Coordinates of C-alpha atoms and ligand atoms in Angstrom, one line a residue:
M216 CA 6.3 -0.7 4.6
T217 CA 4.1 -0.5 1.5
N218 CA 2.4 -3.5 0.0
I219 CA 3.8 -4.0 -3.4
T220 CA 2.9 -7.7 -4.0
L221 CA 1.5 -7.1 -7.4
L222 CA 4.4 -5.0 -8.5
L223 CA 7.2 -7.1 -7.0
C224 CA 8.4 -8.5 -10.3
C225 CA 8.5 -5.2 -12.1
L226 CA 9.8 -3.2 -9.2
T227 CA 12.7 -5.4 -8.4
S228 CA 14.1 -5.0 -11.9
A229 CA 13.3 -1.3 -11.8
L230 CA 15.1 -1.0 -8.5
A231 CA 18.2 -2.7 -9.9
L232 CA 18.0 -0.4 -12.9
Q233 CA 17.7 2.7 -10.7
G234 CA 20.7 1.7 -8.6
D235 CA 22.9 1.5 -11.7
L236 CA 21.4 4.5 -13.5
K237 CA 23.9 7.0 -12.2
Q238 CA 26.8 4.7 -13.2
I239 CA 25.4 4.0 -16.6
L240 CA 24.9 7.7 -17.4
K241 CA 28.6 8.3 -16.9
S242 CA 29.4 6.1 -19.9
P243 CA 28.0 7.2 -23.3
K244 CA 28.2 3.7 -24.6
A245 CA 26.3 2.2 -21.7
T246 CA 23.8 5.1 -22.0
L247 CA 23.2 4.2 -25.7
K248 CA 22.7 0.6 -24.8
L249 CA 20.1 1.6 -22.1
Y250 CA 18.4 3.9 -24.7
N251 CA 18.1 1.0 -27.2
G252 CA 16.7 -1.3 -24.5
F253 CA 14.3 1.5 -23.5
K254 CA 13.1 2.0 -27.1
S255 CA 12.4 -1.7 -27.6
R256 CA 10.5 -2.1 -24.3
Q257 CA 8.4 1.0 -25.2
G258 CA 7.9 -0.1 -28.8
I259 CA 9.4 3.2 -30.0
Q260 CA 10.8 3.5 -33.6
H261 CA 12.0 6.7 -35.0
D262 CA 11.7 7.7 -38.7
S263 CA 15.0 9.3 -39.1
P264 CA 18.5 9.2 -37.6
S265 CA 18.2 12.9 -36.8
E266 CA 15.0 12.3 -34.8
D267 CA 16.7 9.4 -33.0
R268 CA 19.6 11.6 -32.1
L269 CA 17.2 14.3 -30.7
R270 CA 15.4 11.7 -28.7
F271 CA 18.6 10.2 -27.3
G272 CA 19.5 13.7 -26.1
L273 CA 16.1 14.0 -24.4
F274 CA 16.4 10.5 -22.9
R275 CA 19.8 11.2 -21.4
K276 CA 18.7 14.4 -19.8
N277 CA 15.5 12.9 -18.4
A278 CA 17.3 9.8 -17.2
Q279 CA 19.8 12.0 -15.4
F280 CA 16.8 13.7 -13.7
V281 CA 15.6 10.3 -12.5
A282 CA 19.0 9.3 -11.3
D283 CA 19.4 12.5 -9.4
A284 CA 15.9 12.4 -7.9
N285 CA 16.6 8.8 -6.6
S286 CA 19.8 9.8 -4.9
V287 CA 18.0 12.3 -2.6
T288 CA 17.9 10.2 0.5
A289 CA 15.3 12.4 2.3
D290 CA 12.9 11.6 -0.5
S291 CA 11.4 8.1 0.0
A292 CA 9.6 8.0 -3.3
L293 CA 11.1 6.1 -6.2
Y294 CA 11.4 7.5 -9.7
G295 CA 11.8 5.6 -12.9
L296 CA 12.1 5.8 -16.7
N297 CA 8.8 5.7 -18.4
F298 CA 7.1 6.8 -21.7
F299 CA 7.8 10.4 -20.8
S300 CA 11.6 9.8 -20.9
A301 CA 12.2 10.6 -24.5
M302 CA 9.7 13.4 -24.9
T303 CA 10.1 17.2 -25.0
S304 CA 8.3 19.0 -22.2
E305 CA 5.8 20.3 -24.7
E306 CA 5.0 16.8 -25.7
Q307 CA 4.7 15.7 -22.1
G308 CA 2.3 18.7 -21.5
T309 CA -0.2 17.1 -23.9
Y310 CA -0.9 14.3 -21.4
L311 CA -2.4 16.7 -18.8
G312 CA -5.3 19.0 -19.7
L313 CA -6.7 20.8 -16.8
N314 CA -7.5 24.4 -17.6
A315 CA -7.8 26.2 -14.3
T316 CA -7.8 29.7 -15.9
G317 CA -10.4 31.9 -14.3
R318 CA -11.5 29.2 -11.8
S319 CA -11.7 30.0 -8.1
P320 CA -10.5 27.5 -5.5
N321 CA -13.2 25.9 -3.4
P322 CA -14.4 27.6 -0.2
P323 CA -11.3 28.1 2.1
P324 CA -12.4 27.2 5.6
A325 CA -11.2 23.8 6.7
L326 CA -14.3 22.5 8.5
T327 CA -13.5 20.9 11.8
T328 CA -15.2 17.6 11.9
S329 CA -14.5 16.7 15.5
E330 CA -17.9 15.1 16.0
D331 CA -17.6 12.9 13.0
V332 CA -15.8 9.6 13.4
I333 CA -13.6 9.2 10.2
P334 CA -12.0 5.9 9.8
D335 CA -8.2 5.8 9.8
S336 CA -8.2 4.2 6.4
T337 CA -10.7 3.9 3.5
M338 CA -9.7 2.2 0.3
W339 CA -12.2 2.1 -2.6
V340 CA -9.8 0.0 -4.6
N341 CA -10.1 -2.8 -2.0
K342 CA -13.9 -2.8 -2.4
A343 CA -14.1 -3.5 -6.1
A344 CA -15.5 0.1 -6.6
V345 CA -12.7 1.4 -8.9
T346 CA -12.4 0.5 -12.6
Q347 CA -9.2 -0.5 -14.2
V348 CA -6.6 2.2 -14.9
K349 CA -7.3 4.0 -18.2
D350 CA -5.0 5.8 -20.6
Q351 CA -5.9 9.3 -21.8
G352 CA -2.9 9.3 -24.3
S353 CA -1.6 12.6 -25.7
C354 CA -4.9 14.4 -25.3
G355 CA -5.5 16.9 -22.5
S356 CA -8.6 15.2 -21.3
S357 CA -7.6 14.5 -17.6
W358 CA -10.6 16.7 -16.5
S359 CA -13.0 14.1 -18.0
F360 CA -11.1 11.1 -16.4
A361 CA -11.3 12.9 -13.0
V362 CA -15.1 13.4 -13.2
V363 CA -15.8 10.0 -14.6
G364 CA -13.7 8.3 -12.0
A365 CA -15.6 10.0 -9.2
I366 CA -18.9 9.0 -10.8
E367 CA -17.9 5.4 -11.3
T368 CA -17.1 4.7 -7.7
R369 CA -20.0 6.6 -6.2
Y370 CA -22.5 4.9 -8.6
Q371 CA -21.0 1.6 -7.6
Q372 CA -21.6 2.4 -3.9
L373 CA -25.2 3.2 -4.6
S374 CA -26.2 0.6 -7.2
G375 CA -23.7 -2.2 -6.4
R376 CA -22.7 -2.1 -10.1
L377 CA -19.3 -0.9 -11.3
R378 CA -19.7 0.7 -14.7
N379 CA -16.8 1.7 -16.9
L380 CA -18.1 5.1 -18.1
A381 CA -17.3 7.1 -21.2
E382 CA -14.8 9.9 -21.0
Q383 CA -15.1 10.3 -24.8
E384 CA -18.8 11.4 -24.4
L385 CA -17.6 14.3 -22.2
L386 CA -14.6 15.0 -24.5
D387 CA -16.9 15.3 -27.5
C388 CA -20.0 16.9 -25.9
V389 CA -18.9 19.4 -23.2
Y390 CA -17.0 21.7 -25.5
W391 CA -18.4 20.8 -28.9
F392 CA -15.3 20.7 -31.1
N393 CA -13.7 23.5 -29.2
G394 CA -10.9 21.4 -28.1
G395 CA -11.6 19.2 -25.1
C396 CA -8.1 17.8 -25.8
K397 CA -6.7 21.2 -25.1
G398 CA -7.9 21.1 -21.5
G399 CA -11.2 21.5 -19.7
W400 CA -12.7 21.9 -16.3
M401 CA -14.7 19.5 -14.0
S402 CA -17.7 21.7 -13.3
D403 CA -18.4 22.1 -17.1
A404 CA -18.5 18.3 -17.3
Y405 CA -21.0 18.0 -14.4
D406 CA -23.1 20.8 -15.8
W407 CA -23.4 19.0 -19.2
I408 CA -24.2 15.6 -17.6
I409 CA -26.9 17.2 -15.4
E410 CA -28.4 19.1 -18.4
F411 CA -28.6 15.7 -20.2
D412 CA -30.8 14.3 -17.5
G413 CA -27.9 13.0 -15.3
T414 CA -27.0 10.2 -17.7
L415 CA -23.6 9.0 -19.1
S416 CA -22.7 6.4 -21.7
A417 CA -20.7 3.3 -21.0
T418 CA -17.2 3.1 -22.5
S419 CA -18.3 0.0 -24.4
E420 CA -21.0 2.0 -26.2
Y421 CA -18.9 5.1 -26.6
P422 CA -15.2 4.1 -26.8
Y423 CA -12.3 6.4 -26.0
T424 CA -10.4 7.6 -29.0
G425 CA -8.4 10.5 -27.4
K426 CA -9.4 12.9 -30.2
D427 CA -11.9 15.7 -30.3
S428 CA -14.9 14.7 -32.3
W429 CA -18.7 15.5 -32.6
C430 CA -21.1 14.6 -29.8
K431 CA -22.8 11.3 -30.4
V432 CA -25.1 10.8 -27.4
S433 CA -28.7 9.5 -27.4
N434 CA -31.0 8.4 -24.7
T435 CA -30.3 4.8 -25.4
Y436 CA -26.6 5.4 -24.4
N437 CA -27.0 5.4 -20.6
A438 CA -25.1 3.3 -18.2
L439 CA -26.4 5.0 -15.1
R440 CA -29.6 3.0 -14.8
S441 CA -30.6 3.0 -11.2
H442 CA -29.3 6.4 -10.2
K443 CA -28.9 9.7 -12.1
I444 CA -26.6 12.6 -11.3
V445 CA -28.4 15.6 -10.0
R446 CA -25.7 17.9 -8.7
A447 CA -22.0 18.4 -8.1
R448 CA -20.5 19.2 -4.7
S449 CA -17.3 21.1 -4.1
V450 CA -15.2 19.9 -1.2
P451 CA -13.9 22.7 1.1
Q452 CA -10.2 23.2 0.8
G453 CA -7.7 21.5 3.1
E454 CA -6.8 17.9 3.9
A455 CA -9.3 17.4 6.7
A456 CA -12.3 18.2 4.5
N457 CA -10.9 16.2 1.6
I458 CA -10.3 13.1 3.8
A459 CA -13.8 13.4 5.3
A460 CA -15.3 13.5 1.8
L461 CA -13.1 10.7 0.6
A462 CA -14.3 8.5 3.4
Q463 CA -17.7 8.7 1.8
G464 CA -16.6 8.1 -1.8
S465 CA -14.0 8.9 -4.4
L466 CA -13.3 12.5 -5.5
A467 CA -12.4 14.3 -8.7
V468 CA -9.2 16.1 -7.7
S469 CA -6.7 18.5 -9.3
I470 CA -2.9 18.6 -8.9
E471 CA 0.1 20.3 -10.4
V472 CA 2.2 17.8 -12.3
T473 CA 5.9 18.3 -11.9
D474 CA 8.8 16.4 -13.3
H475 CA 8.9 14.4 -10.0
F476 CA 5.3 13.5 -10.5
K477 CA 5.9 12.5 -14.2
Y478 CA 8.7 10.0 -13.3
Y479 CA 7.0 8.7 -10.0
L480 CA 7.4 5.0 -9.8
S481 CA 6.5 3.9 -6.3
G482 CA 6.4 4.9 -2.6
I483 CA 4.9 7.9 -1.0
L484 CA 5.4 11.1 -3.0
R485 CA 6.0 14.3 -1.1
D486 CA 6.6 16.7 -3.9
E487 CA 8.4 19.9 -2.8
T488 CA 9.0 21.2 -6.3
C489 CA 5.6 22.6 -7.5
S490 CA 5.4 26.2 -8.4
G491 CA 1.8 27.2 -8.3
D492 CA -1.0 26.2 -10.6
V493 CA -2.8 22.9 -10.9
N494 CA -2.7 21.5 -14.5
H495 CA -4.0 17.9 -14.2
G496 CA -7.1 16.1 -13.1
A497 CA -7.2 12.6 -11.4
V498 CA -9.3 10.6 -9.0
A499 CA -8.7 10.2 -5.3
V500 CA -9.7 6.6 -4.4
G501 CA -8.6 6.0 -0.8
Y502 CA -6.4 7.1 2.1
T503 CA -4.5 5.7 5.0
R504 CA -2.9 7.7 7.9
D505 CA 0.2 8.1 5.7
Y506 CA -1.0 8.9 2.2
I507 CA -3.9 9.6 -0.2
L508 CA -4.2 7.1 -3.1
V509 CA -4.8 8.7 -6.4
K510 CA -5.8 6.9 -9.7
N511 CA -4.2 8.5 -12.7
S512 CA -5.1 8.1 -16.4
W513 CA -1.6 7.3 -17.8
S514 CA -2.1 3.6 -18.1
H515 CA -0.8 0.9 -15.7
L516 CA 2.7 1.5 -17.0
W517 CA 3.0 4.7 -15.0
G518 CA 3.5 4.9 -11.2
E519 CA 2.4 2.0 -9.0
D520 CA 0.3 0.1 -11.6
G521 CA -1.2 3.5 -12.6
F522 CA -1.7 4.8 -9.1
V523 CA 0.2 7.3 -6.9
K524 CA 0.4 7.6 -3.2
L525 CA 0.6 11.2 -2.0
A526 CA 1.8 12.1 1.4
R527 CA -0.6 13.1 4.2
G528 CA 0.2 16.3 6.0
H529 CA 1.5 17.9 2.8
H530 CA 0.0 20.3 0.3
N531 CA 0.6 17.9 -2.5
C532 CA 0.8 20.6 -5.1
G533 CA -2.8 22.0 -5.0
L534 CA -4.4 18.6 -4.4
Y535 CA -7.0 20.0 -1.9
Q536 CA -8.1 23.1 -3.7
Y537 CA -10.7 22.0 -6.3
S538 CA -12.0 18.6 -5.2
S539 CA -15.5 17.6 -6.2
Y540 CA -18.0 14.7 -6.4
P541 CA -21.4 14.0 -7.9
E542 CA -24.6 13.4 -6.0
F543 CA -27.3 11.1 -7.3
E544 CA -31.0 10.4 -7.0
E545 CA -32.8 7.1 -7.6
T546 CA -34.4 6.7 -11.0
G547 CA -36.8 3.9 -9.9
K548 CA -35.2 1.5 -12.4
M549 CA -33.0 -1.4 -11.6
D550 CA -29.4 -2.0 -12.7
N551 CA -29.2 -5.7 -13.1
G552 CA -26.3 -6.2 -15.5
E553 CA -22.9 -7.6 -14.6
S554 CA -20.4 -5.2 -13.2
D555 CA -17.5 -4.1 -15.4
A556 CA -13.9 -5.1 -14.4
A557 CA -12.5 -3.6 -11.3
T558 CA -8.8 -2.7 -10.9
E559 CA -6.8 -5.5 -9.4
Y560 CA -4.5 -3.1 -7.6
R561 CA -4.8 -3.5 -3.9
V562 CA -3.2 -1.8 -1.0
D563 CA -2.8 -2.9 2.6
D564 CA -5.2 -0.8 4.6
I565 CA -4.8 -2.8 7.7
L566 CA -2.9 -0.7 10.1
P567 CA -1.1 -1.4 13.3
E568 CA -3.4 -0.9 16.4
P569 CA -2.9 2.5 17.8
T570 CA -2.6 2.9 21.5
P571 CA -5.8 4.6 22.5
T572 CA -5.1 8.3 23.3
P573 CA -7.9 10.8 23.5
T574 CA -7.8 13.4 20.8
I575 CA -9.2 16.7 21.5
P576 CA -9.4 19.2 18.6
E577 CA -6.1 21.0 18.4
P578 CA -6.6 24.6 19.1
T579 CA -5.9 26.5 16.0
Q580 CA -4.4 30.0 15.9
A581 CA -7.9 31.5 15.7
E582 CA -9.2 29.5 18.7
V583 CA -6.4 30.6 20.9
T584 CA -7.7 34.1 21.0
T585 CA -11.4 33.2 21.2
P586 CA -13.0 31.4 24.1
Q587 CA -13.4 27.7 23.5
P588 CA -17.0 27.0 22.4
S589 CA -18.5 24.4 24.7
P590 CA -19.9 21.5 22.7
A591 CA -23.6 22.0 22.8
P592 CA -25.9 19.0 23.5
T593 CA -27.8 18.1 20.4
P594 CA -31.4 17.5 21.2
D595 CA -32.6 16.8 17.6
P596 CA -30.2 14.3 15.9
E597 CA -31.8 15.2 12.5
C598 CA -30.7 18.8 12.7
R599 CA -27.3 19.5 14.1
D600 CA -24.1 21.2 13.3
K601 CA -21.5 18.7 12.1
A602 CA -18.8 21.4 12.1
T603 CA -17.6 23.1 15.2
N604 CA -16.5 26.3 13.5
C605 CA -19.8 27.4 12.0
E606 CA -19.9 30.6 13.9
R607 CA -16.1 31.3 14.1
D608 CA -15.6 31.0 10.4
N609 CA -19.0 32.5 9.4
L610 CA -19.8 29.4 7.4
C611 CA -23.3 30.4 6.6
Q612 CA -21.9 32.4 3.7
Y613 CA -21.3 29.1 1.9
P614 CA -24.9 27.8 1.6
S615 CA -24.1 24.5 -0.1
Q616 CA -21.6 23.6 2.7
A617 CA -23.6 25.2 5.4
E618 CA -26.6 23.0 4.7
T619 CA -24.6 19.9 5.4
W620 CA -22.2 21.1 8.1
C621 CA -24.0 23.9 10.0
A622 CA -27.6 23.0 9.5
K623 CA -28.6 24.2 12.9
Y624 CA -26.5 27.4 13.2
C625 CA -27.4 28.5 9.7
K626 CA -31.1 27.8 10.2
F627 CA -31.6 25.2 7.6
C628 CA -33.7 23.0 9.9
D629 CA -37.1 24.5 9.5
S630 CA -37.1 24.3 5.7
E631 CA -35.8 20.7 5.6
P632 CA -38.5 18.1 5.5
T633 CA -37.7 15.7 8.3
P634 CA -37.9 12.0 7.1
N635 CA -39.2 10.8 10.5
P636 CA -41.8 13.4 11.7
T637 CA -41.1 14.1 15.4
P638 CA -43.7 15.6 17.8
V639 CA -43.9 19.3 17.0
T640 CA -43.4 21.6 20.0
N641 CA -43.3 20.5 23.5
P642 CA -45.6 22.9 25.5
N643 CA -43.5 22.2 28.7
P644 CA -39.9 22.1 27.6
T645 CA -37.8 20.3 30.1
P646 CA -34.6 22.1 30.9
D647 CA -31.5 20.4 29.6
P648 CA -30.6 17.9 32.3
E649 CA -26.8 17.9 32.2
P650 CA -25.5 20.6 30.0
L651 CA -21.9 20.0 31.3
C652 CA -21.9 16.3 30.5
Y653 CA -20.2 15.8 27.2
D654 CA -17.2 13.9 25.7
K655 CA -14.0 15.8 25.6
A656 CA -12.4 13.2 23.3
T657 CA -13.6 12.7 19.8
N658 CA -12.5 9.1 19.4
C659 CA -14.5 7.5 22.2
V660 CA -16.4 5.2 19.9
R661 CA -13.7 4.7 17.3
D662 CA -11.1 3.5 19.8
S663 CA -13.5 1.9 22.2
L664 CA -12.3 4.1 25.0
C665 CA -15.0 2.9 27.4
D666 CA -12.8 -0.2 27.8
F667 CA -10.3 2.0 29.6
P668 CA -12.2 3.3 32.7
D669 CA -9.6 5.8 34.0
L670 CA -9.5 7.5 30.6
A671 CA -13.2 7.1 30.0
E672 CA -14.4 8.8 33.1
T673 CA -12.6 12.0 32.2
W674 CA -12.7 12.0 28.4
C675 CA -15.8 10.1 27.4
T676 CA -18.2 10.9 30.2
K677 CA -21.3 10.9 28.1
Q678 CA -20.6 8.0 25.7
C679 CA -19.5 5.7 28.5
G680 CA -22.4 6.5 30.7
Y681 CA -20.8 8.5 33.6
C682 CA -23.2 11.4 33.4
Ligands
LIG834 C1 -8.8 28.0 -20.8 O1 -9.9 28.6 -20.2 C2 -10.1 29.9 -20.5 C3 -11.2 30.4 -19.7 O2 -12.4 29.6 -19.8 C4 -10.2 30.1 -22.0 O3 -10.3 31.5 -22.3 C5 -9.0 29.6 -22.7 O4 -9.1 29.6 -24.1 C6 -8.8 28.1 -22.3 N1 -7.5 27.6 -22.8 C7 -7.5 26.6 -23.7 C8 -6.1 26.2 -24.1 O5 -8.4 26.1 -24.1

């Protein structure tokens, strides 16, 4: 089902290992042999026999967790031994570093995007727009990797240049020796970048050390040549809004890391064990109909070459609560240098052809009790409501979202300069010719429904020219 070409070698041996793991753990001698093999593969050496005994105890306990998790048949994800396997949970905790204390989740309403055609699949890793997987080490700097990952992909989309950008600059400068390795927050990172004229260093100029240090920026250290960051956007909560934003570019996301997440090896993770609060930052870099692809910062030795597939139609332990991305403006300069290396990780985003079925927006609980709003014709394409629930959910109370999604309903149209000036007011406004001619389906274009006349006449009246 999943494309694991790149991982085939490693997965095959891992799979064999997982199959035997339960048996091995029944025998102390075999477990010790496994532990010694694990240590040499991980390059671990312990100073004292007492530490080695302690680590062996942790290893046996963590390996038992992996064996048990893999024997749950309803869970299709695969778990494996990795660098966490001989650590205490306190030590494991130092690899996270999202401090959500006092932070409010993004605006709650899930915007219905029925008029937007969102592709079934978008994979930024397949477009050379994602840098190689990085390693935060035992520093709680995941917040900086989340923000930098979102910047890297979005800058590549605008400039055509993939830049490996410096998490260490954020680590040193955002909290000024107040412990960026103890955890941070995405909006603090954006704020700092915007204050510093929307620039960020390249990793080659400002290498990652994984330790708090003093801030060493200067104006010569800027890898964002052609576009600078001018603001950060929060993505409204919920899968639909996150997918819509991810179709446009990568996102800085948050998640709650559980033991299942720590030992994730492959497949689609549908974690049912989280308990509440997000504690880790990462980058969403693509989606299919089945999963969201997230790039982690625990090196390529973790997960699927450093990535994790999180199930669609699942809460994914807070994944959709705090997503964000940067917005840029042109600087007027050119970025002519060579791109930095992109990840070689690829996923198969070619999906089987769906049988065309019209999708009409599912009535939600709220809609059942209120009359269905009739889709209004949109006379001015420059100013329209992309969301269909502007009024129902009173979305004008979230100005930054409303400007994009409910421009018309929330009256942003007049203040917006229109790029193509249109004739001002028509003294003799012609009445709307066919107010009842609209498309009941939202996938008329996406699925070429005009090719199916019996469907099209009913569902895609406008698009297919039946009006
Ligand atoms: C987490 O953030 C809160 C609020 O900003 C702060 O008071 C607290 O010290 C932070 N925790 C750590 C470990 O830095």
